XYZ file of C-alpha atoms in Angstrom:
260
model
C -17.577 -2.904 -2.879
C -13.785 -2.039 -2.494
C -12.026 -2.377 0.319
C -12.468 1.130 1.701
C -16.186 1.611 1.194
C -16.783 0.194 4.826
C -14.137 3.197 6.386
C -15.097 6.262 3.914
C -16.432 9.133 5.177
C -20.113 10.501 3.160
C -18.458 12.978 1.289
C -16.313 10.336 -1.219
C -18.310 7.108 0.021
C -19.815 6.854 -3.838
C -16.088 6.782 -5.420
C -14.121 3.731 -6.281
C -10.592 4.936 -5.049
C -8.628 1.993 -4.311
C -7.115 -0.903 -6.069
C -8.604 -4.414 -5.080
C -7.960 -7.514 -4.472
C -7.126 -9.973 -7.105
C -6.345 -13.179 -8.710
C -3.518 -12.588 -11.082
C -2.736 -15.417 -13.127
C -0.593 -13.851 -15.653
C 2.409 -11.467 -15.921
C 1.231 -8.109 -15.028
C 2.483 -4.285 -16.247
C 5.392 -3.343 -14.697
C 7.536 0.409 -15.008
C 9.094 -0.758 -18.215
C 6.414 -2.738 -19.696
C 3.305 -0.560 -18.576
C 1.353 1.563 -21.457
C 0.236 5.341 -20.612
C -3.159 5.352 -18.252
C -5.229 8.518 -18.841
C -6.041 9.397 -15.453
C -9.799 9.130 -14.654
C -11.569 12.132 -13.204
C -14.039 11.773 -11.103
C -16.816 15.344 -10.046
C -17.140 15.417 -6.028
C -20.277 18.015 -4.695
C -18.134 18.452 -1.618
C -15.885 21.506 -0.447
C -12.123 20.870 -0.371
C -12.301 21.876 3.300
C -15.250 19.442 3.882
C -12.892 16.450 2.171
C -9.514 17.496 3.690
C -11.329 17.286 6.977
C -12.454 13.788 6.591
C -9.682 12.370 5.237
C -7.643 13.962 8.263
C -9.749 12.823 10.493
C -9.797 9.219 9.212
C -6.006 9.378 9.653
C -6.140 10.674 13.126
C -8.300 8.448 14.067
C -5.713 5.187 12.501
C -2.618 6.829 14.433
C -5.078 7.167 17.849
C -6.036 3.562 17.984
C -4.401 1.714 20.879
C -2.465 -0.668 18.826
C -1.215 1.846 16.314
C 2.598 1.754 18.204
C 2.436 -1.661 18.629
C 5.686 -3.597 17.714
C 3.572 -5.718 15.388
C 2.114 -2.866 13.525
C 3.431 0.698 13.549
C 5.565 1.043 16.284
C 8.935 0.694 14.671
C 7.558 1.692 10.875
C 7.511 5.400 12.641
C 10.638 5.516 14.745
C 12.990 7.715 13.914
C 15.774 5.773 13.470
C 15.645 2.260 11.704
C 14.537 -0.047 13.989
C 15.424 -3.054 11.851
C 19.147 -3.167 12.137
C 19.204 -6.648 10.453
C 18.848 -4.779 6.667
C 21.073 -2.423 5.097
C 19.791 0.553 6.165
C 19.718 1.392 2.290
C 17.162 -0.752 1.445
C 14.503 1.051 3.209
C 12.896 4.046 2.171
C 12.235 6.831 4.699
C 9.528 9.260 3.759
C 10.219 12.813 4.324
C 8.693 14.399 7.296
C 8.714 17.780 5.923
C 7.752 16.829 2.197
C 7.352 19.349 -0.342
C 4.316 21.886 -1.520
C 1.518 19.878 -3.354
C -0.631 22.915 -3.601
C -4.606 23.186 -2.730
C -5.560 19.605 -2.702
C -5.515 15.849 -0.794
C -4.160 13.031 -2.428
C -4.628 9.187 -1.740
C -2.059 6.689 -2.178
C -3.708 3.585 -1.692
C -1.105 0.442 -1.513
C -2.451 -3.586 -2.134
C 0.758 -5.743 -1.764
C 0.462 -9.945 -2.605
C 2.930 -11.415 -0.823
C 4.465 -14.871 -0.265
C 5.766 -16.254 3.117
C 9.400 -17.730 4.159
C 8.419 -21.085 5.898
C 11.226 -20.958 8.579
C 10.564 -17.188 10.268
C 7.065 -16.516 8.613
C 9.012 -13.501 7.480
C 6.822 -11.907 4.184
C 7.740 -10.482 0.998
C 6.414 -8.926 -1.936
C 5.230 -10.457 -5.341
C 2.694 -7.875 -6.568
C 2.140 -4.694 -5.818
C -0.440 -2.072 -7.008
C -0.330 1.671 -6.150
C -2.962 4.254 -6.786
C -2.869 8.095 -6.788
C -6.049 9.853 -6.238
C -5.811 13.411 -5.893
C -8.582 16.075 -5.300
C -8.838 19.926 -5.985
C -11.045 22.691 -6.040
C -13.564 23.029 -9.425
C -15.804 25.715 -10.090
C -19.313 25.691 -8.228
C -17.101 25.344 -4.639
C -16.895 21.186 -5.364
C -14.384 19.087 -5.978
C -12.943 16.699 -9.051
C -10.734 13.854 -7.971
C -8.118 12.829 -10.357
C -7.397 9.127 -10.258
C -4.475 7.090 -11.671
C -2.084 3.772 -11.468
C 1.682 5.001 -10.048
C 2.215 1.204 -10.447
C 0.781 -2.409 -10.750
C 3.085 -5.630 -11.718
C 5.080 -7.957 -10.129
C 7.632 -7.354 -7.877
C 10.911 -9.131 -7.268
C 10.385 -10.683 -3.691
C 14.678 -10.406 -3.120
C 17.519 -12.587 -3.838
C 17.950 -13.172 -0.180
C 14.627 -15.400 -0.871
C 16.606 -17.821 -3.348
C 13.431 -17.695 -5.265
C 14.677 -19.121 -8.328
C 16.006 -22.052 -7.299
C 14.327 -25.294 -8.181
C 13.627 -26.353 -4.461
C 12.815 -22.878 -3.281
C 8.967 -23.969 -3.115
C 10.021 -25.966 -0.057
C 11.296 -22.906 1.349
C 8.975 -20.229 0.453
C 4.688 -20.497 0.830
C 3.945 -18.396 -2.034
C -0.315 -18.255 -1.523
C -0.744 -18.975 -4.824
C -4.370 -19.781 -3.173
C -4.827 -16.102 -2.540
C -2.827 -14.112 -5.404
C -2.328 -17.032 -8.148
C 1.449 -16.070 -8.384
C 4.486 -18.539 -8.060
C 7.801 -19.164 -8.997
C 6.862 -19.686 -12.676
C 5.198 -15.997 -12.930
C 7.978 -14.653 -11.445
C 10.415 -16.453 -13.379
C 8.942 -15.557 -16.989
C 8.550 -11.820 -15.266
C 11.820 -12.121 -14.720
C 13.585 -13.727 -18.304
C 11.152 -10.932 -20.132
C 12.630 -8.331 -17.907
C 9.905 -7.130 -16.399
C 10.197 -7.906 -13.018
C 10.237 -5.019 -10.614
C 12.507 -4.372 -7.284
C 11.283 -3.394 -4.183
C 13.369 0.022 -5.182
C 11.255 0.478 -8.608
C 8.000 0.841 -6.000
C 9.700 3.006 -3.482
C 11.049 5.576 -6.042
C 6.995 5.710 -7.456
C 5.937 6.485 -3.990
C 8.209 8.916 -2.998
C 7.770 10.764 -6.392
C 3.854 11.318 -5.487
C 4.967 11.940 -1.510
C 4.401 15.485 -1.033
C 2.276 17.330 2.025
C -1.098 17.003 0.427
C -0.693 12.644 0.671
C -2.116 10.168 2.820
C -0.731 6.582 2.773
C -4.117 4.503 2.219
C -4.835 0.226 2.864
C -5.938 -2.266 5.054
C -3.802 -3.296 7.396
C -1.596 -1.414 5.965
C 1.874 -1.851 7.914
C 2.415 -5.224 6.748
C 2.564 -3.649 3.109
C 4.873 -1.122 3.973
C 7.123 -3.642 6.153
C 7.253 -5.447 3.107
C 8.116 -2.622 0.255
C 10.379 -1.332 3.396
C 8.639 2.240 3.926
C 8.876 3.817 6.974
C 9.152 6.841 8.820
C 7.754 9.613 11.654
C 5.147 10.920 9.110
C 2.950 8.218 8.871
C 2.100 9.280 12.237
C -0.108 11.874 10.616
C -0.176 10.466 7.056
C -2.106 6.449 7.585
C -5.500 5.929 7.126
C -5.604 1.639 7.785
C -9.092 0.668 7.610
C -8.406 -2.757 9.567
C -7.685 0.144 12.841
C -10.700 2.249 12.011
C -12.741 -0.674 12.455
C -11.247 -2.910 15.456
C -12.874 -2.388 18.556
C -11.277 -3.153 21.903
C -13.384 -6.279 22.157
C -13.816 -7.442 18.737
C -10.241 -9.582 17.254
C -8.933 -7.403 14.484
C -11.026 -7.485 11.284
C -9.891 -8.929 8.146
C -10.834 -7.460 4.681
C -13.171 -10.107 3.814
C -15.213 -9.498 7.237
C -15.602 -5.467 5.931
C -17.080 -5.792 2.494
């Protein structure tokens, strides 16, 4: 079961539209080292109308929860202006709030980020990332055919700031190899081979697919845009987080493990 299965509405609940989670234990494709994906398509029997409804209402429904604005989730990724004065206001990526035409159709970018922790803040960062575009138009017979394909999925540079190639930077970074399998020594060979990506090499995918048919897809999905440094007034209308479509307001937040 992916990790969406538990939030999607009937009309795409039999897809598989989202990347997973995994154990990588090797170097993984990156934008200069990846090979050309022919995009999978997949026949819907729904209306456009009937999809584009859902998926805007699973997004209203993310953005109406009560701890949407929170500081600790959304609340600053949607200000207008930068709320994180402490980075160079060039390393984040603001998505436009007026994007441009993607015709008759509704697109999912669903994000997974690994990441590793700094063990004096608890401050995270990426290693991995994996994006997926999955976009949906009209077919004859009134249905639907969604279109699915890998924007990106390799390792990602977690920032110099991080010292992360420094022989004694395991006693200053966690890196959950238990979770993801990546360390120092992934990212290092990544990095000789020259595939290691930056934080910019995700941003410039993601803001390539933005345009006004896309919806910003994961599970708790601010922390992976905190850490690829997304932001901006849009995802207002443009997050579907499954971890906020299923927290109640007596019930602690669920985890992905706890929804498949």
């Amino acid at each position: 079961m992916s990790r969406l299965d538990a939030a999607r509405p009937s009309s795409i609940m039999s897809q598989e539209l989202t990347p997973s989670k995994r154990r990588r234990t090797t170097s993984a494709e990156t934008p200069a080292t990846s090979a050309a994906h022919a995009p999978t398509v997949m026949p819907l029997r729904v209306s456009l109308a009937r999809l584009a409804a859902d998926v805007g209402g699973m997004a209203a429904a993310t953005s109406r929860h009560g701890k949407f604005l929170s500081p600790e989730l959304y609340g600053p990724l949607v200000a207008d202006e930068s709320p994180f004065p402490e980075s160079p206001a060039g390393d984040w990526c603001a998505l436009d709030a007026a994007p441009p035409s993607g015709g008759d159709a509704v697109t999912w970018l669903a994000l997974d980020v690994e990441m590793c922790e700094r063990r004096s803040d608890g401050a995270r960062f990426p290693v991995s990332c994996c994006v997926t575009r999955t976009r949906w138009e009209a077919v004859s017979g009134g249905h639907v055919a969604a279109r699915r394909e890998t924007l990106f999925d390799g390792l990602v540079n977690p920032g110099t700031e991080l010292r992360w190639c420094e022989a004694d930077a395991d006693a200053r970074i966690d890196w959950k190899a238990d979770v993801h399998g990546l360390g120092r020594e992934e990212h290092a060979a990544a990095l000789d081979e020259g595939g290691l990506a930056s934080v910019q090499d995700v941003q410039r995918r993601l803001r390539l697919a933005w345009d006004d048919t896309a919806f910003l897809v994961g599970h708790k999905l601010s922390a992976d845009l905190r850490a690829l440094r997304v932001r901006g007034p849009a995802l207002r209308r443009r997050a579907i987080d499954t971890m906020l479509l299923h927290w109640g307001p007596r019930r602690a937040a669920p985890g992905l493990r706890a929804l498949l």
